[in-house]
Each structure stands twice: as C-alpha cells, then as structure tokens.
Short mmCIF file of C-alpha atoms in Angstrom, two decimals:
data_model
loop_
_atom_site.label_atom_id
_atom_site.label_comp_id
_atom_site.label_asym_id
_atom_site.label_seq_id
_atom_site.Cartn_x
_atom_site.Cartn_y
_atom_site.Cartn_z
CA UNK A 1417 39.33 11.97 -13.89
CA UNK A 1418 41.24 8.62 -13.29
CA UNK A 1419 40.77 5.39 -15.08
CA UNK A 1420 38.18 2.61 -14.86
CA UNK A 1421 37.98 -0.85 -16.31
CA UNK A 1422 34.88 -3.00 -16.85
CA UNK A 1423 34.77 -6.60 -15.73
CA UNK A 1424 32.97 -9.34 -17.62
CA UNK A 1425 30.03 -8.99 -15.59
CA UNK A 1426 29.78 -5.26 -16.50
CA UNK A 1427 31.00 -3.68 -13.25
CA UNK A 1428 33.35 -0.93 -13.12
CA UNK A 1429 36.49 -1.57 -11.33
CA UNK A 1430 37.90 1.75 -10.13
CA UNK A 1431 37.97 3.46 -6.69
CA UNK A 1432 35.84 6.41 -7.98
CA UNK A 1433 33.32 4.08 -9.65
CA UNK A 1434 33.09 1.70 -6.75
CA UNK A 1435 32.49 4.62 -4.30
CA UNK A 1436 29.55 5.99 -6.57
CA UNK A 1437 27.92 2.52 -6.94
CA UNK A 1438 26.22 2.84 -3.73
CA UNK A 1439 23.77 5.51 -4.89
CA UNK A 1440 20.55 4.36 -6.70
CA UNK A 1441 20.48 0.67 -6.33
CA UNK A 1442 24.00 0.27 -7.64
CA UNK A 1443 23.69 2.78 -10.54
CA UNK A 1444 25.12 6.12 -10.78
CA UNK A 1445 25.08 6.62 -14.63
CA UNK A 1446 26.56 10.12 -15.14
CA UNK A 1447 29.15 9.81 -12.46
CA UNK A 1448 30.16 6.29 -13.40
CA UNK A 1449 30.42 7.38 -17.05
CA UNK A 1450 32.65 10.24 -15.95
CA UNK A 1451 34.74 7.80 -13.93
CA UNK A 1452 35.12 5.70 -17.16
CA UNK A 1453 36.43 8.73 -19.04
CA UNK A 1454 33.12 9.74 -20.93
CA UNK A 1455 33.12 13.38 -22.17
CA UNK A 1456 29.55 13.39 -23.34
CA UNK A 1457 26.16 11.71 -22.89
CA UNK A 1458 22.74 11.37 -24.16
CA UNK A 1459 19.81 11.45 -21.86
CA UNK A 1460 16.21 12.62 -22.12
CA UNK A 1461 16.43 14.24 -18.58
CA UNK A 1462 19.45 16.43 -19.62
CA UNK A 1463 16.83 18.57 -21.35
CA UNK A 1464 15.03 19.30 -18.23
CA UNK A 1465 17.87 19.24 -15.60
CA UNK A 1466 21.06 20.34 -17.58
CA UNK A 1467 22.31 22.56 -14.64
CA UNK A 1468 22.11 19.68 -12.25
CA UNK A 1469 24.08 17.34 -14.59
CA UNK A 1470 26.59 20.04 -15.37
CA UNK A 1471 27.24 20.51 -11.63
CA UNK A 1472 27.41 16.74 -11.08
CA UNK A 1473 30.13 16.45 -13.59
CA UNK A 1474 31.97 19.49 -12.26
CA UNK A 1475 32.03 18.14 -8.58
CA UNK A 1476 33.07 14.75 -9.75
CA UNK A 1477 35.99 16.20 -11.75
CA UNK A 1478 36.96 18.03 -8.61
CA UNK A 1479 37.09 14.76 -6.77
CA UNK A 1480 34.12 15.49 -4.64
CA UNK A 1481 32.65 12.05 -4.63
CA UNK A 1482 30.08 12.55 -1.90
CA UNK A 1483 28.88 15.74 -3.62
CA UNK A 1484 28.54 13.70 -6.96
CA UNK A 1485 26.68 11.02 -5.14
CA UNK A 1486 24.35 13.66 -3.70
CA UNK A 1487 23.66 15.23 -7.09
CA UNK A 1488 23.12 11.80 -8.71
CA UNK A 1489 20.65 11.14 -5.93
CA UNK A 1490 18.72 14.23 -6.84
CA UNK A 1491 18.74 13.16 -10.61
CA UNK A 1492 17.41 9.71 -9.61
CA UNK A 1493 14.58 11.36 -7.51
CA UNK A 1494 13.46 13.22 -10.62
CA UNK A 1495 13.76 10.31 -12.96
CA UNK A 1496 11.88 8.01 -10.60
CA UNK A 1497 9.05 10.69 -10.51
CA UNK A 1498 8.95 10.87 -14.19
CA UNK A 1499 8.78 6.98 -14.64
CA UNK A 1500 5.62 6.92 -12.62
CA UNK A 1501 4.00 8.35 -15.85
CA UNK A 1502 4.43 7.49 -19.48
CA UNK A 1503 8.10 8.88 -19.66
CA UNK A 1504 8.39 10.79 -22.85
CA UNK A 1505 5.02 12.57 -22.39
CA UNK A 1506 6.06 13.43 -18.80
CA UNK A 1507 9.23 14.96 -20.06
CA UNK A 1508 7.31 17.00 -22.65
CA UNK A 1509 4.97 18.12 -19.75
CA UNK A 1510 7.93 19.23 -17.68
CA UNK A 1511 9.39 21.19 -20.68
CA UNK A 1512 6.07 23.04 -20.92
CA UNK A 1513 6.13 23.64 -17.17
CA UNK A 1514 9.53 25.39 -17.75
CA UNK A 1515 8.09 27.53 -20.51
CA UNK A 1516 9.42 25.42 -23.42
CA UNK A 1517 6.17 24.37 -25.12
CA UNK A 1518 7.40 21.72 -27.59
CA UNK A 1519 4.08 20.20 -28.57
CA UNK A 1520 3.11 16.58 -27.92
CA UNK A 1521 5.00 13.56 -28.57
CA UNK A 1522 4.51 11.67 -31.73
CA UNK A 1523 2.07 8.83 -31.92
CA UNK A 1524 1.55 6.42 -30.30
CA UNK A 1525 2.42 8.48 -27.15
CA UNK A 1526 -0.57 10.62 -26.15
CA UNK A 1527 0.10 13.76 -24.01
CA UNK A 1528 -0.48 13.45 -20.32
CA UNK A 1529 -4.05 14.31 -19.08
CA UNK A 1530 -4.25 17.69 -17.32
CA UNK A 1531 -4.92 15.77 -14.10
CA UNK A 1532 -1.71 13.93 -14.45
CA UNK A 1533 0.29 17.05 -15.35
CA UNK A 1534 -0.93 18.59 -12.16
CA UNK A 1535 0.02 15.48 -10.11
CA UNK A 1536 3.44 15.47 -11.79
CA UNK A 1537 4.09 19.06 -10.88
CA UNK A 1538 3.18 18.27 -7.29
CA UNK A 1539 5.42 15.30 -7.13
CA UNK A 1540 8.40 17.31 -8.76
CA UNK A 1541 7.78 20.11 -6.23
CA UNK A 1542 7.81 17.51 -3.39
CA UNK A 1543 11.39 16.30 -4.52
CA UNK A 1544 12.63 19.78 -4.89
CA UNK A 1545 13.06 19.72 -8.74
CA UNK A 1546 11.93 23.18 -9.40
CA UNK A 1547 14.93 24.58 -7.34
CA UNK A 1548 17.76 22.22 -8.16
CA UNK A 1549 16.52 21.04 -11.55
CA UNK A 1550 16.85 24.55 -12.94
CA UNK A 1551 20.14 25.46 -11.46
CA UNK A 1552 19.92 25.99 -7.77
CA UNK A 1553 22.25 23.14 -6.88
CA UNK A 1554 24.70 25.33 -5.02
CA UNK A 1555 26.45 24.01 -1.97
CA UNK A 1556 23.18 22.66 -0.32
CA UNK A 1557 23.07 19.93 -3.02
CA UNK A 1558 26.63 18.84 -2.70
CA UNK A 1559 26.68 18.82 1.17
#
C-alpha cells in the first residue's frame, strides 16, 4: 500500500494520500487511512454501507486512486445526507430500511419522526445509496 508520514500540521505526506485529499473538502478518511497503512477502522456508516467501504479499500489497494476517490465521494454523499438529521437515530432508521430493525437509540436520542424517516429515504434514494450502499458499486462506481 505504500507509506505515509504525518506532518506537524496533521497532513499526510505521501503521493497516494495527496492525490486523495482533493475529495470531500480535503478529507478522504478511509482511503487516507489505507494510505497510512491502516488495516481496520471504526465507523458508524460501515454498518450501513460495508460493501461500499470494502470496494473502496480493494480498489485503493490495487492502486486505482481515481476509483478510490469516486467511492469515497459516494460515502461522503451518504454521510452528508445522514448529518442533515440527528446522526445516530438516522443510522438506526437506515438499518430499519435495510430490514435490520435494531430498536431506537438509547436516551437522550429519540428516534426520527416518521416524516423525517420518509424524507431521509427520499434523500438517500436521490444520491443513489440504495444501489451502491448495499453492494452495487461495480465498475460504474469506479469510473
């Protein structure tokens, strides 16, 4: 995967990381982590888009930086959509949309109102989440 170093200002100093920094306002968390040699990660959205992140790590490992940028961009679209709502209740709502009813978040996080769940579903559909978030990332997502 190559090597990366972190400067005092927290910026990665590798060619791979530098080429990925352009996506999402200077942040490409999964790909930059891979560039730094990470082999695992923790993220709430991994629960609702694991196939996307698995493909991102795969294409990055193959040196397909443009494909990795494209997949990170999809992840960021999903994350921005989720952050328009209370984040953890929104993730729980998406899990339910996927058929994984996990119950509500613990207090003090109330579940989303039904109107918000419907709006979240519409917004996720608009960014294509229900295709690529569940595994249909194929070549169209890496082109």
